[in-house]
Coordinates of N, CA and C in Angstrom, one line a residue:
X938 N 0.8 -1.2 0.0 CA 0.0 0.0 0.0 C 0.9 1.2 0.0
X939 N 1.0 1.9 -1.1 CA 1.9 3.0 -1.2 C 1.2 4.4 -1.1
X940 N -0.1 4.5 -1.2 CA -0.7 5.8 -1.2 C -1.8 5.8 -0.1
X941 N -2.1 7.0 0.4 CA -3.1 7.2 1.4 C -4.4 7.6 0.7
X942 N -5.3 6.7 0.4 CA -6.5 7.0 -0.3 C -7.7 6.4 0.4
X943 N -8.7 7.2 0.7 CA -10.0 6.7 1.3 C -9.8 5.8 2.5
X944 N -9.0 6.3 3.4 CA -8.9 5.5 4.7 C -7.8 4.4 4.7
X945 N -7.1 4.2 3.6 CA -6.0 3.2 3.5 C -4.8 4.0 3.9
X946 N -3.8 3.2 4.4 CA -2.5 3.8 4.8 C -1.4 3.4 3.9
X947 N -0.3 4.1 4.0 CA 0.9 3.7 3.2 C 2.1 3.8 4.2
X948 N 3.1 3.2 3.8 CA 4.3 3.3 4.6 C 5.5 3.4 3.7
X949 N 6.4 4.2 4.1 CA 7.6 4.4 3.3 C 8.8 3.9 4.2
X950 N 9.6 3.1 3.5 CA 10.8 2.6 4.2 C 12.0 3.3 3.5
X951 N 12.9 3.7 4.4 CA 14.2 4.2 3.8 C 15.3 3.9 4.8
X952 N 16.5 3.8 4.3 CA 17.6 3.4 5.2 C 18.3 4.7 5.6
X953 N 18.5 4.9 6.9 CA 19.3 6.0 7.4 C 20.8 5.7 7.1
X954 N 21.4 6.5 6.2 CA 22.7 6.2 5.8 C 23.8 6.4 6.9
X955 N 23.4 7.1 8.0 CA 24.3 7.3 9.1 C 24.2 6.2 10.1
X956 N 23.0 5.7 10.3 CA 22.8 4.8 11.4 C 22.7 3.3 10.9
X957 N 22.5 3.2 9.6 CA 22.4 1.9 9.0 C 21.1 1.2 9.4
X958 N 20.1 1.9 9.8 CA 18.8 1.3 10.1 C 17.7 1.8 9.2
X959 N 16.6 1.0 9.2 CA 15.4 1.4 8.5 C 14.4 2.1 9.3
X960 N 13.7 3.1 8.8 CA 12.7 3.8 9.5 C 11.4 3.6 8.6
X961 N 10.3 3.5 9.3 CA 9.0 3.5 8.6 C 8.1 4.6 9.0
X962 N 7.5 5.2 8.1 CA 6.5 6.2 8.4 C 5.1 5.7 8.0
X963 N 4.2 5.7 8.9 CA 2.9 5.2 8.6 C 1.9 6.3 8.8
X964 N 1.1 6.5 7.8 CA 0.1 7.6 7.8 C -1.3 7.0 7.7
X965 N -2.2 7.4 8.7 CA -3.5 6.9 8.6 C -4.4 8.1 8.3
X966 N -5.4 7.9 7.5 CA -6.4 8.9 7.3 C -7.8 8.3 7.4
X967 N -8.7 9.0 7.8 CA -10.1 8.6 7.9 C -11.0 9.8 7.9
X968 N -12.2 9.5 7.4 CA -13.2 10.6 7.3 C -14.0 10.5 8.6
X969 N -14.2 11.7 9.2 CA -15.0 11.8 10.5 C -16.3 12.5 10.1
X970 N -17.4 11.9 10.6 CA -18.8 12.4 10.3 C -18.8 13.9 10.9
X971 N -19.3 14.8 10.1 CA -19.4 16.2 10.6 C -20.2 16.3 11.9
X972 N -21.3 15.5 12.0 CA -22.1 15.6 13.3 C -21.3 15.2 14.5
X973 N -20.3 14.2 14.3 CA -19.5 13.8 15.4 C -18.5 15.0 15.9
X974 N -18.1 15.7 14.9 CA -17.2 16.9 15.2 C -17.9 17.9 16.0
X975 N -19.2 18.2 15.6 CA -20.0 19.1 16.4 C -20.3 18.7 17.8
X976 N -20.2 17.4 18.1 CA -20.5 16.9 19.4 C -19.3 16.8 20.3
X977 N -18.1 17.1 19.7 CA -16.9 17.1 20.5 C -17.0 18.1 21.7
X978 N -16.5 17.8 22.9 CA -16.6 18.7 24.0 C -15.8 20.0 23.8
X979 N -16.2 21.0 24.5 CA -15.5 22.3 24.4 C -15.2 22.9 25.8
X980 N -14.9 22.0 26.8 CA -14.7 22.5 28.1 C -13.4 23.1 28.4
X981 N -12.4 22.6 27.7 CA -11.0 23.1 27.9 C -10.5 23.8 26.6
X982 N -9.4 24.6 26.8 CA -8.8 25.2 25.6 C -8.4 24.1 24.6
X983 N -7.8 23.0 25.1 CA -7.3 21.9 24.2 C -8.5 21.3 23.5
X984 N -9.6 21.1 24.1 CA -10.8 20.6 23.4 C -11.3 21.5 22.4
X985 N -11.3 22.8 22.6 CA -11.7 23.8 21.6 C -10.8 23.8 20.4
X986 N -9.5 23.7 20.7 CA -8.5 23.7 19.6 C -8.7 22.4 18.8
X987 N -8.9 21.3 19.4 CA -9.1 20.0 18.7 C -10.4 20.2 17.8
X988 N -11.4 20.7 18.4 CA -12.7 20.8 17.6 C -12.5 21.7 16.4
X989 N -11.8 22.9 16.6 CA -11.6 23.8 15.5 C -10.7 23.1 14.4
X990 N -9.7 22.4 14.9 CA -8.8 21.8 13.9 C -9.6 20.7 13.1
X991 N -10.4 19.9 13.7 CA -11.2 18.9 13.0 C -12.2 19.6 12.1
X992 N -12.8 20.7 12.5 CA -13.8 21.4 11.7 C -13.1 21.9 10.4
X993 N -11.8 22.3 10.5 CA -11.1 22.7 9.3 C -10.4 21.6 8.5
X994 N -10.6 20.4 9.0 CA -10.0 19.2 8.4 C -8.5 19.3 8.3
X995 N -7.9 19.8 9.3 CA -6.4 19.9 9.4 C -5.9 18.8 10.3
X996 N -4.7 18.2 9.9 CA -4.0 17.3 10.9 C -3.1 18.2 11.7
X997 N -2.5 17.6 12.7 CA -1.7 18.3 13.7 C -0.5 19.0 13.0
X998 N 0.1 18.3 12.0 CA 1.3 18.8 11.3 C 0.9 20.1 10.5
X999 N -0.3 20.0 9.9 CA -0.7 21.2 9.1 C -1.0 22.4 9.9
X1000 N -1.7 22.1 11.1 CA -2.0 23.2 12.0 C -0.7 23.8 12.6
X1001 N 0.2 22.9 12.9 CA 1.5 23.4 13.4 C 2.2 24.3 12.5
X1002 N 2.2 23.9 11.2 CA 2.9 24.7 10.2 C 2.2 26.1 10.0
X1003 N 0.9 26.1 10.0 CA 0.1 27.4 9.9 C 0.4 28.3 11.1
X1004 N 0.7 27.7 12.3 CA 0.9 28.5 13.5 C 2.3 28.7 13.8
X1005 N 3.2 28.1 13.0 CA 4.6 28.2 13.3 C 5.0 27.6 14.6
X1006 N 4.4 26.5 15.0 CA 4.8 25.8 16.2 C 5.0 24.3 15.8
X1007 N 5.4 23.5 16.7 CA 5.7 22.1 16.4 C 4.4 21.3 16.5
X1008 N 4.3 20.2 15.8 CA 3.2 19.3 16.0 C 3.1 18.7 17.4
X1009 N 4.3 18.6 18.0 CA 4.3 18.1 19.4 C 3.6 19.2 20.3
X1010 N 3.8 20.5 20.0 CA 3.1 21.5 20.8 C 1.6 21.5 20.6
X1011 N 1.2 21.2 19.3 CA -0.2 21.1 19.1 C -0.8 20.0 19.9
X1012 N -0.1 18.8 19.9 CA -0.6 17.6 20.6 C -0.7 18.0 22.1
X1013 N 0.3 18.6 22.6 CA 0.3 19.0 24.0 C -0.8 20.0 24.4
X1014 N -1.1 20.9 23.5 CA -2.2 21.9 23.8 C -3.5 21.1 23.8
X1015 N -3.7 20.3 22.8 CA -5.0 19.6 22.7 C -5.2 18.6 23.9
X1016 N -4.1 18.1 24.4 CA -4.2 17.1 25.5 C -4.2 17.8 26.8
X1017 N -4.0 19.1 26.9 CA -4.0 19.9 28.1 C -2.7 19.8 28.8
X1018 N -1.6 19.3 28.2 CA -0.3 19.3 28.9 C 0.5 20.6 28.8
X1019 N 0.1 21.4 27.8 CA 0.8 22.7 27.6 C -0.3 23.8 27.5
X1020 N 0.0 24.9 28.1 CA -0.9 26.1 27.9 C -0.1 27.0 27.0
X1021 N -0.7 27.4 25.9 CA 0.1 28.2 24.9 C 0.3 29.7 25.4
X1022 N 1.3 30.3 24.9 CA 1.5 31.7 25.2 C 0.5 32.5 24.3
X1023 N 0.3 33.8 24.6 CA -0.7 34.6 23.9 C -0.4 34.7 22.5
X1024 N 0.9 34.7 22.0 CA 1.1 34.8 20.6 C 0.6 33.6 19.9
X1025 N 0.7 32.4 20.5 CA 0.2 31.2 19.9 C -1.3 31.2 19.9
X1026 N -1.9 31.7 21.0 CA -3.4 31.8 21.0 C -3.9 32.7 19.9
X1027 N -3.2 33.8 19.7 CA -3.5 34.7 18.6 C -3.5 34.0 17.2
X1028 N -2.4 33.3 17.0 CA -2.2 32.6 15.7 C -3.3 31.5 15.6
X1029 N -3.6 30.8 16.6 CA -4.7 29.8 16.5 C -6.0 30.5 16.2
X1030 N -6.3 31.6 16.9 CA -7.6 32.3 16.6 C -7.7 32.8 15.2
X1031 N -6.5 33.2 14.6 CA -6.5 33.7 13.2 C -6.7 32.5 12.3
X1032 N -6.0 31.4 12.5 CA -6.1 30.3 11.6 C -7.6 29.7 11.7
X1033 N -8.1 29.6 12.8 CA -9.5 29.1 13.0 C -10.6 30.1 12.7
X1034 N -10.2 31.4 12.6 CA -11.2 32.5 12.4 C -12.2 32.5 13.6
X1035 N -11.7 32.4 14.8 CA -12.5 32.5 16.0 C -11.8 33.5 16.9
X1036 N -12.6 34.0 17.9 CA -12.0 35.0 18.8 C -11.1 34.4 19.8
X1037 N -10.2 35.2 20.4 CA -9.5 34.8 21.5 C -10.4 34.5 22.7
X1038 N -11.4 35.3 22.7 CA -12.5 35.2 23.8 C -13.1 33.8 23.8
X1039 N -13.4 33.3 22.6 CA -13.9 31.9 22.5 C -12.9 30.9 22.9
X1040 N -11.6 31.0 22.4 CA -10.6 30.0 22.7 C -10.3 29.9 24.2
X1041 N -10.2 31.1 24.9 CA -9.9 31.1 26.3 C -11.1 31.1 27.2
X1042 N -12.3 31.3 26.6 CA -13.5 31.3 27.5 C -13.4 32.4 28.6
X1043 N -12.9 33.6 28.2 CA -12.6 34.6 29.1 C -13.8 35.2 29.8
X1044 N -15.0 35.1 29.1 CA -16.2 35.7 29.7 C -16.4 35.1 31.1
X1045 N -16.0 33.9 31.3 CA -16.3 33.3 32.6 C -15.3 33.6 33.7
X1046 N -14.2 34.4 33.4 CA -13.2 34.7 34.3 C -13.7 35.8 35.2
X1047 N -13.3 35.8 36.5 CA -13.8 36.8 37.4 C -13.0 38.1 37.2
X1048 N -13.6 39.2 37.7 CA -13.0 40.6 37.7 C -13.0 41.2 39.1
X1049 N -12.6 40.4 40.1 CA -12.7 40.9 41.5 C -11.5 41.6 42.0
X1050 N -10.4 41.4 41.4 CA -9.1 42.0 41.9 C -8.4 42.6 40.7
X1051 N -7.5 43.5 40.9 CA -6.6 44.1 39.8 C -5.9 43.0 39.1
X1052 N -5.5 42.0 39.8 CA -4.8 40.8 39.2 C -5.6 40.2 38.1
X1053 N -6.9 39.8 38.5 CA -7.8 39.2 37.6 C -8.2 40.1 36.4
X1054 N -8.4 41.4 36.7 CA -8.8 42.3 35.7 C -7.7 42.5 34.7
X1055 N -6.5 42.7 35.1 CA -5.3 42.9 34.2 C -5.1 41.7 33.3
X1056 N -5.1 40.5 33.9 CA -4.8 39.3 33.1 C -5.9 39.1 32.1
X1057 N -7.2 39.2 32.5 CA -8.3 39.0 31.6 C -8.3 40.0 30.4
X1058 N -8.2 41.3 30.7 CA -8.3 42.3 29.6 C -7.0 42.3 28.8
X1059 N -5.9 41.9 29.4 CA -4.6 41.8 28.6 C -4.8 40.7 27.5
X1060 N -5.3 39.6 28.0 CA -5.5 38.4 27.1 C -6.6 38.7 26.0
X1061 N -7.6 39.4 26.4 CA -8.7 39.8 25.5 C -8.1 40.7 24.3
X1062 N -7.2 41.5 24.7 CA -6.5 42.3 23.7 C -5.4 41.6 22.9
X1063 N -5.1 40.4 23.4 CA -4.0 39.6 22.7 C -2.7 40.2 23.0
X1064 N -2.5 40.7 24.1 CA -1.2 41.3 24.5 C -0.4 40.4 25.4
X1065 N 0.9 40.4 25.2 CA 1.8 39.7 26.2 C 2.0 40.7 27.3
X1066 N 2.6 40.2 28.4 CA 2.9 41.1 29.6 C 3.9 42.1 29.1
X1067 N 4.9 41.7 28.3 CA 5.9 42.7 27.8 C 5.2 43.8 26.9
X1068 N 4.3 43.4 26.0 CA 3.6 44.4 25.2 C 2.8 45.4 26.0
X1069 N 2.1 44.9 27.0 CA 1.3 45.7 27.9 C 2.2 46.7 28.7
X1070 N 3.3 46.2 29.2 CA 4.2 47.0 29.9 C 4.8 48.1 29.1
X1071 N 5.1 47.8 27.8 CA 5.6 48.8 26.9 C 4.6 49.9 26.6
X1072 N 3.3 49.5 26.5 CA 2.3 50.5 26.3 C 2.1 51.5 27.5
X1073 N 2.4 51.0 28.6 CA 2.3 51.7 29.9 C 3.6 52.4 30.4
X1074 N 4.6 52.2 29.6 CA 6.0 52.7 30.0 C 6.4 52.1 31.4
X1075 N 6.1 50.8 31.5 CA 6.5 50.1 32.8 C 7.4 48.9 32.5
X1076 N 8.0 48.4 33.5 CA 8.8 47.2 33.3 C 7.9 46.0 33.3
X1077 N 8.2 45.0 32.5 CA 7.4 43.7 32.4 C 7.1 43.1 33.8
X1078 N 8.1 43.2 34.7 CA 7.9 42.6 36.0 C 6.8 43.3 36.8
X1079 N 6.5 44.5 36.5 CA 5.4 45.2 37.2 C 4.1 44.6 36.8
X1080 N 3.9 44.3 35.5 CA 2.7 43.6 35.0 C 2.6 42.2 35.6
X1081 N 3.7 41.5 35.6 CA 3.7 40.2 36.2 C 3.4 40.2 37.7
X1082 N 3.9 41.2 38.4 CA 3.6 41.3 39.8 C 2.2 41.6 40.1
X1083 N 1.6 42.4 39.3 CA 0.1 42.7 39.4 C -0.6 41.4 39.1
X1084 N -0.3 40.7 38.0 CA -1.1 39.5 37.7 C -0.9 38.4 38.7
X1085 N 0.3 38.3 39.3 CA 0.6 37.2 40.3 C 0.0 37.6 41.7
X1086 N -0.5 38.8 41.8 CA -1.1 39.3 43.1 C -0.1 39.8 44.1
X1087 N 1.2 40.0 43.6 CA 2.2 40.6 44.5 C 2.0 42.1 44.8
X1088 N 1.4 42.8 43.8 CA 1.0 44.2 44.0 C -0.5 44.2 44.2
X1089 N -1.0 44.6 45.3 CA -2.4 44.5 45.7 C -3.1 45.8 45.7
X1090 N -2.5 46.9 45.4 CA -3.2 48.2 45.5 C -4.3 48.3 44.5
X1091 N -5.3 49.0 44.8 CA -6.5 49.0 43.9 C -6.7 50.4 43.3
X1092 N -5.7 51.3 43.5 CA -5.8 52.6 42.8 C -4.4 53.1 42.7
X1093 N -4.3 54.3 42.1 CA -2.9 54.9 41.9 C -2.6 55.1 40.4
X1094 N -1.7 55.9 40.1 CA -1.4 56.2 38.7 C -0.9 55.0 37.9
X1095 N -0.2 54.1 38.5 CA 0.3 53.0 37.7 C -0.9 52.1 37.3
X1096 N -1.7 51.8 38.2 CA -2.9 50.9 37.9 C -3.8 51.6 36.9
X1097 N -4.0 53.0 37.1 CA -4.8 53.7 36.1 C -4.2 53.7 34.7
X1098 N -2.9 53.7 34.6 CA -2.2 53.7 33.3 C -2.5 52.3 32.6
X1099 N -2.4 51.2 33.5 CA -2.6 49.9 33.0 C -4.0 49.7 32.5
X1100 N -5.0 50.1 33.3 CA -6.4 50.1 33.0 C -6.7 50.8 31.7
X1101 N -6.1 52.0 31.6 CA -6.3 52.8 30.4 C -5.8 52.1 29.1
X1102 N -4.6 51.5 29.2 CA -4.1 50.8 28.1 C -4.9 49.6 27.7
X1103 N -5.6 49.1 28.7 CA -6.5 47.9 28.4 C -7.9 48.3 28.1
X1104 N -8.2 49.6 28.0 CA -9.6 50.1 27.8 C -10.6 49.6 28.9
X1105 N -10.1 49.4 30.1 CA -10.9 48.9 31.2 C -11.4 50.1 32.0
X1106 N -12.7 50.1 32.2 CA -13.4 51.1 33.1 C -13.9 50.4 34.3
X1107 N -13.4 50.8 35.5 CA -13.8 50.2 36.7 C -15.3 50.3 36.9
X1108 N -15.9 49.2 37.4 CA -17.3 49.1 37.6 C -17.8 49.7 38.9

C-alpha cells in the first residue's frame, strides 16, 4: 500500500545512511462524520483547539505549520499538557477564524481584583505582559507582579495607566 487513499494507509521505508537502520512512516487517514465533530466537548482550551482543527479538516502537522509551532506543541495543547502563550493563542484564533475570547472562554473569568482584571483584559486584547508593559511605560515585572497578586493596591497612577491601556473602566 503506497498511497493514502480513502482511509487506507501507506508506509515508506528508507535506510538511514548514518545509522544503517530502516525507518518506517505510517500515515492513517479517515473521514469523520461532521455531526461527530460538532458533538466534541469544548470544556477546555485543548478541546476547543481540537474541535476547530477537526472542523477545518487539518491534521496536527498542518496546523503546526500554519501557526509556526511544532506538531508536538499542538498535541500537548490539545491534550492539556501545555498552555500556549498569547502569541500562539492569537495565531490559533486567526487560523481558525474564531475570537481569543472563544478559545480562552474569558467571559467566565472573574474581575474581582486588579490581578484578575489585568490578566483578563490583557489576554482579550491579545497582548503579552511585555507588550502591555511597553504600552504603559512600565517594566514587564510590574505587570507580572500585578497578575501574580504581589501588588495589591486598587488605585494609583500605575494601575490607572494599565487600565487605560486595556480600555478597562472600573465598575
